[in-house]
Structure formats: C-alpha cells, structure tokens
JSON list of C-alpha atoms in Angstrom, two decimals:
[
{"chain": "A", "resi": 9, "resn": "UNK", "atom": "CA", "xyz": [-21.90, -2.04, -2.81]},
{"chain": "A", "resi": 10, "resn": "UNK", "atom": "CA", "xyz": [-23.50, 1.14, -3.17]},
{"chain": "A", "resi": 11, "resn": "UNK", "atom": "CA", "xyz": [-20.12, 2.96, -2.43]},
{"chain": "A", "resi": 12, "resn": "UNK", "atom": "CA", "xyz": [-18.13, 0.94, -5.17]},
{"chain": "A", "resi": 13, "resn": "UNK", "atom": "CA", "xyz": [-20.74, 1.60, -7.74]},
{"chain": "A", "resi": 14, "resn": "UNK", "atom": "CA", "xyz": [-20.55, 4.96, -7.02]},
{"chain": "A", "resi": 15, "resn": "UNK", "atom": "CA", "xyz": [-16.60, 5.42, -7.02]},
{"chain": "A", "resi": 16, "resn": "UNK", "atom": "CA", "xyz": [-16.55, 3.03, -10.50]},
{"chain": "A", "resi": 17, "resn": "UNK", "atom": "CA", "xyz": [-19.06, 5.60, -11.97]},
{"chain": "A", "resi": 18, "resn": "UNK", "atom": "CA", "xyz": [-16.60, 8.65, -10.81]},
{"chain": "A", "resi": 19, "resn": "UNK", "atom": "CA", "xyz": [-18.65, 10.16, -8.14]},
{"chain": "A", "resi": 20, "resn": "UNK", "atom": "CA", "xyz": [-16.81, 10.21, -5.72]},
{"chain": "A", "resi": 21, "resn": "UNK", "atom": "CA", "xyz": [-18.09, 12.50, -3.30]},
{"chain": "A", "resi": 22, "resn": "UNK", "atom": "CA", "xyz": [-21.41, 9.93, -3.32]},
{"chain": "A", "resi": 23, "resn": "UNK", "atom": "CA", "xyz": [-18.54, 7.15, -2.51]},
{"chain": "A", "resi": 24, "resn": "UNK", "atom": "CA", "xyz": [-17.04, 8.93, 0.28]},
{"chain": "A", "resi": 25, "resn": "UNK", "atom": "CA", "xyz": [-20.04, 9.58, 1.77]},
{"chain": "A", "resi": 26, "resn": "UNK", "atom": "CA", "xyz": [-21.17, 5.86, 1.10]},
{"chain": "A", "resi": 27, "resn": "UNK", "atom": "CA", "xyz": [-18.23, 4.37, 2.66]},
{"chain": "A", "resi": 28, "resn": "UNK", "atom": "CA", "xyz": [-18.47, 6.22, 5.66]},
{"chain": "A", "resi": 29, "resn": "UNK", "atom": "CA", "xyz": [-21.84, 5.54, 5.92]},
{"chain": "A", "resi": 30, "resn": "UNK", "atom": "CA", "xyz": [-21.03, 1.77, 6.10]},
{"chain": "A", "resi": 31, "resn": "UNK", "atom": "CA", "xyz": [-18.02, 2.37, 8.35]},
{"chain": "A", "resi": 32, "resn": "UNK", "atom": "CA", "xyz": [-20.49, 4.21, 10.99]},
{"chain": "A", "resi": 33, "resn": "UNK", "atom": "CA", "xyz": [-22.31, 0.84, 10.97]},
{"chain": "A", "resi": 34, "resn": "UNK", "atom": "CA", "xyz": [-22.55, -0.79, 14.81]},
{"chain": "A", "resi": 35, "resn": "UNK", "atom": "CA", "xyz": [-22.62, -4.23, 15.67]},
{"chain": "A", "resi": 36, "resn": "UNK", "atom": "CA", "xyz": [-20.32, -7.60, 15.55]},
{"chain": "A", "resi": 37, "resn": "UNK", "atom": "CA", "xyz": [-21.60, -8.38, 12.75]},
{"chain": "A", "resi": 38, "resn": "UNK", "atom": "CA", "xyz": [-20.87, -5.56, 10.69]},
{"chain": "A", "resi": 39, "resn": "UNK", "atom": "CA", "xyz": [-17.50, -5.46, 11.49]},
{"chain": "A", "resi": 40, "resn": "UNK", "atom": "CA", "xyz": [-16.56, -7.16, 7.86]},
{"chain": "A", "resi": 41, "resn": "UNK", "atom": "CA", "xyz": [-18.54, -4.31, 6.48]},
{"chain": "A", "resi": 42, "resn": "UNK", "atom": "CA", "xyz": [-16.58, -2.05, 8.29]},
{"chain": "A", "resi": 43, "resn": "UNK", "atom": "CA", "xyz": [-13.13, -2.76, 7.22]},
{"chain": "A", "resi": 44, "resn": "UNK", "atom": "CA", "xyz": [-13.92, -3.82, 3.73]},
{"chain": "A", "resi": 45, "resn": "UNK", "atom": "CA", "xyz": [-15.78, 0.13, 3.30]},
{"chain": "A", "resi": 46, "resn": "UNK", "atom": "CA", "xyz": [-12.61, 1.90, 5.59]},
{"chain": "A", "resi": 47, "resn": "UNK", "atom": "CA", "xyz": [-10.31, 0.00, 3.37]},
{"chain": "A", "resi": 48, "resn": "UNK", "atom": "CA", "xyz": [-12.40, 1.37, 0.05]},
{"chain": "A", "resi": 49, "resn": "UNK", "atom": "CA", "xyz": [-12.27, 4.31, 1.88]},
{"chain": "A", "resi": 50, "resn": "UNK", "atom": "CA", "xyz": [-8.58, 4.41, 1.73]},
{"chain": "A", "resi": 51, "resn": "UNK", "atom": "CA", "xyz": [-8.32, 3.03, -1.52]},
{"chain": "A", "resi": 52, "resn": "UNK", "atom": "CA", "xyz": [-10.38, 6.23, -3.04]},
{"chain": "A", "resi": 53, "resn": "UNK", "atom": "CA", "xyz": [-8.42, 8.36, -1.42]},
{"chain": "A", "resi": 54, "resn": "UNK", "atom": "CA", "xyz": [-4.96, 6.71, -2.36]},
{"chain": "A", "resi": 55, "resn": "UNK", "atom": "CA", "xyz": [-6.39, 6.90, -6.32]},
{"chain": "A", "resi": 56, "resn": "UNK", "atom": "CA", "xyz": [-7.27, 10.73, -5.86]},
{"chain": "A", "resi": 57, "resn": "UNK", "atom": "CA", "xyz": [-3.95, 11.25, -4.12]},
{"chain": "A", "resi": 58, "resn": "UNK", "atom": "CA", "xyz": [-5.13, 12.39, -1.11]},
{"chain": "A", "resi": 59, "resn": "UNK", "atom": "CA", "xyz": [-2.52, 10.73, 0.99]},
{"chain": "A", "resi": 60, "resn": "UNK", "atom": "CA", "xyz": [-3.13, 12.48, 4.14]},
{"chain": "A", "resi": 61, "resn": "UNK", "atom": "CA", "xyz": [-6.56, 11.36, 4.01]},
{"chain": "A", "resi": 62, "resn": "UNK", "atom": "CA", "xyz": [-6.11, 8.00, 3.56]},
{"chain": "A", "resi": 63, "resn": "UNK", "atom": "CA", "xyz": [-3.36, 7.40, 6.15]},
{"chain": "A", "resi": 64, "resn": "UNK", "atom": "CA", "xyz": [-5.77, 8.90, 8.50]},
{"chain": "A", "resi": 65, "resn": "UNK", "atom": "CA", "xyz": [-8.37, 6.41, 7.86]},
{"chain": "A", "resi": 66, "resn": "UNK", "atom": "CA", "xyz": [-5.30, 3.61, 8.32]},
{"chain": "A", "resi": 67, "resn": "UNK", "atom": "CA", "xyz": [-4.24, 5.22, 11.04]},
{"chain": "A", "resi": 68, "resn": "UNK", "atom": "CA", "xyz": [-7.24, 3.16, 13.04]},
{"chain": "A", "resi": 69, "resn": "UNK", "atom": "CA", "xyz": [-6.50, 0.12, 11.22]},
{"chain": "A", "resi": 70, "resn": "UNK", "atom": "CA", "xyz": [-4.09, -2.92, 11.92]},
{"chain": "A", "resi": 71, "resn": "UNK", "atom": "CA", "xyz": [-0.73, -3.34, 9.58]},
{"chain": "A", "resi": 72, "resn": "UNK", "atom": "CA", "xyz": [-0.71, -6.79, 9.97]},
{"chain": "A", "resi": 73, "resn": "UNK", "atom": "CA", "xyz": [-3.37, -6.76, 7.59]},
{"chain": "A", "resi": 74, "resn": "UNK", "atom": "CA", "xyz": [-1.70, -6.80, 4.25]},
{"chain": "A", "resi": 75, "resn": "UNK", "atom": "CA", "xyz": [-4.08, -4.85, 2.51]},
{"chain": "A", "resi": 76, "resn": "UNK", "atom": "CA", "xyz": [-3.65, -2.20, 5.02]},
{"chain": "A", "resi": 77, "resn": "UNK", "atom": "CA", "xyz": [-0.06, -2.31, 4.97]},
{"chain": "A", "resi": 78, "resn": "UNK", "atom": "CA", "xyz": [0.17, -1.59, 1.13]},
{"chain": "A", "resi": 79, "resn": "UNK", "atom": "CA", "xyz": [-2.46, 1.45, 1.35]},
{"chain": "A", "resi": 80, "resn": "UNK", "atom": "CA", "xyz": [-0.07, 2.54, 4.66]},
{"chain": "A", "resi": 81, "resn": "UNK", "atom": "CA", "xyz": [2.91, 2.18, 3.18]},
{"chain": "A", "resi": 82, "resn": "UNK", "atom": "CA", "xyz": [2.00, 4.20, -0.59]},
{"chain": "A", "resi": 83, "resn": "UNK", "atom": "CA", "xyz": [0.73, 6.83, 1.78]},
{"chain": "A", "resi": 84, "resn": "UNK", "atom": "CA", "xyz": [3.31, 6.95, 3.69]},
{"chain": "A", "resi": 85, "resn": "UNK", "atom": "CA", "xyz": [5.96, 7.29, 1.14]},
{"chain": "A", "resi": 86, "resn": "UNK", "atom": "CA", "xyz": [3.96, 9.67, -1.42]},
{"chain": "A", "resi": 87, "resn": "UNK", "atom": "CA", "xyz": [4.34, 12.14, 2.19]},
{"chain": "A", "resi": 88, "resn": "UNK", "atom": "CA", "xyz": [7.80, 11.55, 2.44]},
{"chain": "A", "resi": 89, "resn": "UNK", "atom": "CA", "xyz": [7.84, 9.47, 5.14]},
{"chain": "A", "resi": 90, "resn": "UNK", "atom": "CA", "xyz": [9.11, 6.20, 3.76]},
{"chain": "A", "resi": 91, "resn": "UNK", "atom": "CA", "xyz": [11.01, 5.36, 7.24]},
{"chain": "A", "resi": 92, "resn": "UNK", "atom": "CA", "xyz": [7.28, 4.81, 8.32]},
{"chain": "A", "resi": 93, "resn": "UNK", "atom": "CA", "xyz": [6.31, 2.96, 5.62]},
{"chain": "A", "resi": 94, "resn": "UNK", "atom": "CA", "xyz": [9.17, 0.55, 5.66]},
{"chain": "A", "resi": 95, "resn": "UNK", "atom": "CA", "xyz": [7.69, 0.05, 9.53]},
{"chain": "A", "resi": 96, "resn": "UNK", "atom": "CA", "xyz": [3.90, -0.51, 8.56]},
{"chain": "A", "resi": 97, "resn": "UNK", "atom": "CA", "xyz": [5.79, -3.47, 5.27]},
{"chain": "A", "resi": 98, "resn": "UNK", "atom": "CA", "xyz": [7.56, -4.85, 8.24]},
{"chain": "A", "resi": 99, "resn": "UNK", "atom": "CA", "xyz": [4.78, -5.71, 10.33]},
{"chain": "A", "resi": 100, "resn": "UNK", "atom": "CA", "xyz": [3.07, -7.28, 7.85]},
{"chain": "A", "resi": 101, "resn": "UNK", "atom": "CA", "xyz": [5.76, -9.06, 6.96]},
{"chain": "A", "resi": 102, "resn": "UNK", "atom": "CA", "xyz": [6.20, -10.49, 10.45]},
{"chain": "A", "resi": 103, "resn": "UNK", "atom": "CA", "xyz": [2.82, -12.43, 9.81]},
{"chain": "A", "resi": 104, "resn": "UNK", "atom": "CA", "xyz": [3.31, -12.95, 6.11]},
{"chain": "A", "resi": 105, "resn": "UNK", "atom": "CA", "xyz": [7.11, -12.98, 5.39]},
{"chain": "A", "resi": 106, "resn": "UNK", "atom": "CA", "xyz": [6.48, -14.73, 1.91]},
{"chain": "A", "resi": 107, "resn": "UNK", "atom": "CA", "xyz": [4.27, -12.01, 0.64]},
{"chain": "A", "resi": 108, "resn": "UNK", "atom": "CA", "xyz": [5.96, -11.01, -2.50]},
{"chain": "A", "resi": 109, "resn": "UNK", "atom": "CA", "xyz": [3.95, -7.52, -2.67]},
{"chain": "A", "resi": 110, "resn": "UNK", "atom": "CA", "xyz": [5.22, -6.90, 0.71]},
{"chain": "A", "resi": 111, "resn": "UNK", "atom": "CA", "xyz": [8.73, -7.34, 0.06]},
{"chain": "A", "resi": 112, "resn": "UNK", "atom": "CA", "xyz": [8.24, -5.52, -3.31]},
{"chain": "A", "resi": 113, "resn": "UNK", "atom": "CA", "xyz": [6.98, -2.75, -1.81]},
{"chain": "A", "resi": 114, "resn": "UNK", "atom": "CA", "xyz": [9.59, -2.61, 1.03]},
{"chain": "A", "resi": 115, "resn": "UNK", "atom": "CA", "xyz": [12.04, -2.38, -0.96]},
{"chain": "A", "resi": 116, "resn": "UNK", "atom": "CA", "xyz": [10.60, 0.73, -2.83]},
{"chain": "A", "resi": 117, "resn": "UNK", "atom": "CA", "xyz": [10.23, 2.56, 0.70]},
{"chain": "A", "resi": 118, "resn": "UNK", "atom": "CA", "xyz": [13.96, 1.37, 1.97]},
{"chain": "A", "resi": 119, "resn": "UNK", "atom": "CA", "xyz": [15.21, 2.83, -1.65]},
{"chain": "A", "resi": 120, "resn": "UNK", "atom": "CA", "xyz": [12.72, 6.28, -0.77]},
{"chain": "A", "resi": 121, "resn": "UNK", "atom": "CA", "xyz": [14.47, 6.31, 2.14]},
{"chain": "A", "resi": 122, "resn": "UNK", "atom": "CA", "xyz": [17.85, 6.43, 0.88]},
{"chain": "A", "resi": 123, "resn": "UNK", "atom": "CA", "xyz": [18.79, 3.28, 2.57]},
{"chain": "A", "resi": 124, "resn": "UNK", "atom": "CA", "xyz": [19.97, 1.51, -0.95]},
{"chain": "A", "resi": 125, "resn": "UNK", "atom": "CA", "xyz": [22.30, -1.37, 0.39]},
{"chain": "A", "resi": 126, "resn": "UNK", "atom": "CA", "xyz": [19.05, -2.51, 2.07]},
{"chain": "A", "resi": 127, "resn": "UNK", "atom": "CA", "xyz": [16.64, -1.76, -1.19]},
{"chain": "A", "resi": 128, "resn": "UNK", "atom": "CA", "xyz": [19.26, -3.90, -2.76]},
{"chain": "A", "resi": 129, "resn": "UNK", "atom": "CA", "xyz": [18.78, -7.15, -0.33]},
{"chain": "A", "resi": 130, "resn": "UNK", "atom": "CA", "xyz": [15.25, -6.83, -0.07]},
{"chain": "A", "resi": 131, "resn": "UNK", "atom": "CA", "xyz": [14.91, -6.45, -4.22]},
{"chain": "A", "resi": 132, "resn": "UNK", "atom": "CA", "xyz": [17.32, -9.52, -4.13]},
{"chain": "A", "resi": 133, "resn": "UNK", "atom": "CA", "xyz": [15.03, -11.38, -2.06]},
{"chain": "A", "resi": 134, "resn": "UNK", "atom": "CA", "xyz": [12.03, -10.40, -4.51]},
{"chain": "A", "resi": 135, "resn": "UNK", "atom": "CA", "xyz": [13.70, -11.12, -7.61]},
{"chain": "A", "resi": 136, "resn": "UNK", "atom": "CA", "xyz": [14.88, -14.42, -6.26]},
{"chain": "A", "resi": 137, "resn": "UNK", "atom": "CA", "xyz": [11.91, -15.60, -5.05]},
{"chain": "A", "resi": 138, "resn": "UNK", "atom": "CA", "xyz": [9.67, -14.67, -8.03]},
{"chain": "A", "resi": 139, "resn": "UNK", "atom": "CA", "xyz": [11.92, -14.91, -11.18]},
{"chain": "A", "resi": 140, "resn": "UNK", "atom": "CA", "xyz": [10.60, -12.18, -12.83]},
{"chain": "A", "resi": 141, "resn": "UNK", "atom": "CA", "xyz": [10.53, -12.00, -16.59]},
{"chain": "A", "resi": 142, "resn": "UNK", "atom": "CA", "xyz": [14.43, -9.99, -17.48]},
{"chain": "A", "resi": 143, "resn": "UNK", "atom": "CA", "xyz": [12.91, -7.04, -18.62]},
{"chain": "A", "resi": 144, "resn": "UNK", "atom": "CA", "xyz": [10.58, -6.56, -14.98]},
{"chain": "A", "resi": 145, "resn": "UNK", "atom": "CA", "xyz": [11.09, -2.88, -13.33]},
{"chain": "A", "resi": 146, "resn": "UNK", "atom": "CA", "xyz": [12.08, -5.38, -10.18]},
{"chain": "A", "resi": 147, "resn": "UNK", "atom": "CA", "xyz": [15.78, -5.97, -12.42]},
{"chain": "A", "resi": 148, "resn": "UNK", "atom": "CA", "xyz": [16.14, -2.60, -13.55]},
{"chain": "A", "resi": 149, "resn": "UNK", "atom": "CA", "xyz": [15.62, -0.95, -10.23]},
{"chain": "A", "resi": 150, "resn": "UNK", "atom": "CA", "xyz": [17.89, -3.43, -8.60]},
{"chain": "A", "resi": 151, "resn": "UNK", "atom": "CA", "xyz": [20.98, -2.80, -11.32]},
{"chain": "A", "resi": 152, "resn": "UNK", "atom": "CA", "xyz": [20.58, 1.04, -10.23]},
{"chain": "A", "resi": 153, "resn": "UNK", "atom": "CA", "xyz": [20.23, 0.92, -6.51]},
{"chain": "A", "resi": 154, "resn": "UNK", "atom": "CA", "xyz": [23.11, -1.56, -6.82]},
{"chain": "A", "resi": 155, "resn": "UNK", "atom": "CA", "xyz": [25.30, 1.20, -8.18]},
{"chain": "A", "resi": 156, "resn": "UNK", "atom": "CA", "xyz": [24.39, 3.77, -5.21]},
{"chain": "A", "resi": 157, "resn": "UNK", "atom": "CA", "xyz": [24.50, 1.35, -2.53]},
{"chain": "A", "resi": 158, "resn": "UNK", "atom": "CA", "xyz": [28.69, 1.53, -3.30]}
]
C-alpha cells in the first residue's frame, strides 16, 4: 500500500522503490503481493511513458493474464512494435475471448500495424458486441480504417 500512496502523492521514485521492494518479497504466500506490486510497477512506468521499462518488468510475467496483456500490449505499440502486441492481445484472448478491452485493444495494435482489413473485423467484433453509444471513438475509427483497408 505503501507504494500506491506514494505514486498517488507523485513521488514516484519512493513508488518505484516501494514496488520493488514488495516484488523482492520470498515465499508462497507473497506471491499475490508480488504480481499485484510488478503489475503497479508496470503501471507507473506505462503513466510516465517509460515503455521500455515497463515491458521489461512484463517481460517475466504471463499474457494470459489480462491485466498484463493490456500493460504488454500499450508498451509494445508506444515502441513500435504493435506485431508483438497484437501477439501478447491474442493470448489473452485465447483464455478470455469475450474480453471486450482485449478485442478493443487488438484492434488498435492490428490498425498500428498497418494490417487495417483485420483492425476492421476485430473493431466489427467490438462494436457488435458492445453497442457503443454512435458517437464512441470505436465507430469513428472503424469508418476510417474501413476506407484504407480498400
């Protein structure tokens, strides 16, 4: 807690080093504690921009966790390396293929990637399944990549 405190009040150095602090933890039954402060770990990072930093704290970590997947996959594709991130959405996906932040997501790295006919299906998918409002960036985005994907 002392790590979230600490990255809510802006000091993030303090954060950093709280978070790894809890990450260096041993024991079964600290393992919770472990993910939950690598995750905040990677979640600082992500807000600061630091993508390499954060993907190297995912690296360690399992994409079928959807939490991890997200954090993978914006630090993947702030890098330029939306191919990878499109891989880490996937995986997660294979465990949770309803997960609407997944496919969301996915189809933001396919569209990175240049690969618009398949932004377009996975988009579809989203937009079908949750029925955004009409004015929802989901729509928008869809209309354009539907243009380039001719």
């Amino acid at each position: 807690l002392t790590g979230l405190a600490e990255w809510r009040l802006k000091q993030n150095q303090s954060a950093v080093q709280s978070f790894r602090k809890a990450s260096d933890v041993g024991g079964s039954e600290a393992a919770a504690a472990r993910t939950a402060a690598m995750k905040n770990l990677a979640s600082l990072y992500i807000q600061v921009r630091d993508y390499p930093q954060a993907q190297g704290i995912l690296a360690s970590m399992s994409d079928s966790d959807v939490d991890v997947a997200l954090m993978k996959g914006v630090a993947l594709v702030a890098q330029g390396q939306a191919a990878a991130a499109v891989q880490a959405y996937d995986s997660a996906l294979s465990s949770q293929p309803g997960n609407m932040n997944l496919v969301f997501n996915k189809a933001l790295a396919l569209a990175a990637s240049g690969d618009y006919a398949n932004a377009t299906t996975t988009m579809s998918r989203f937009v079908d399944s949750t029925a955004p409002i009409g004015s929802h960036v989901s729509r928008t985005l869809l209309r354009e990549w539907k243009g380039k994907a001719k």
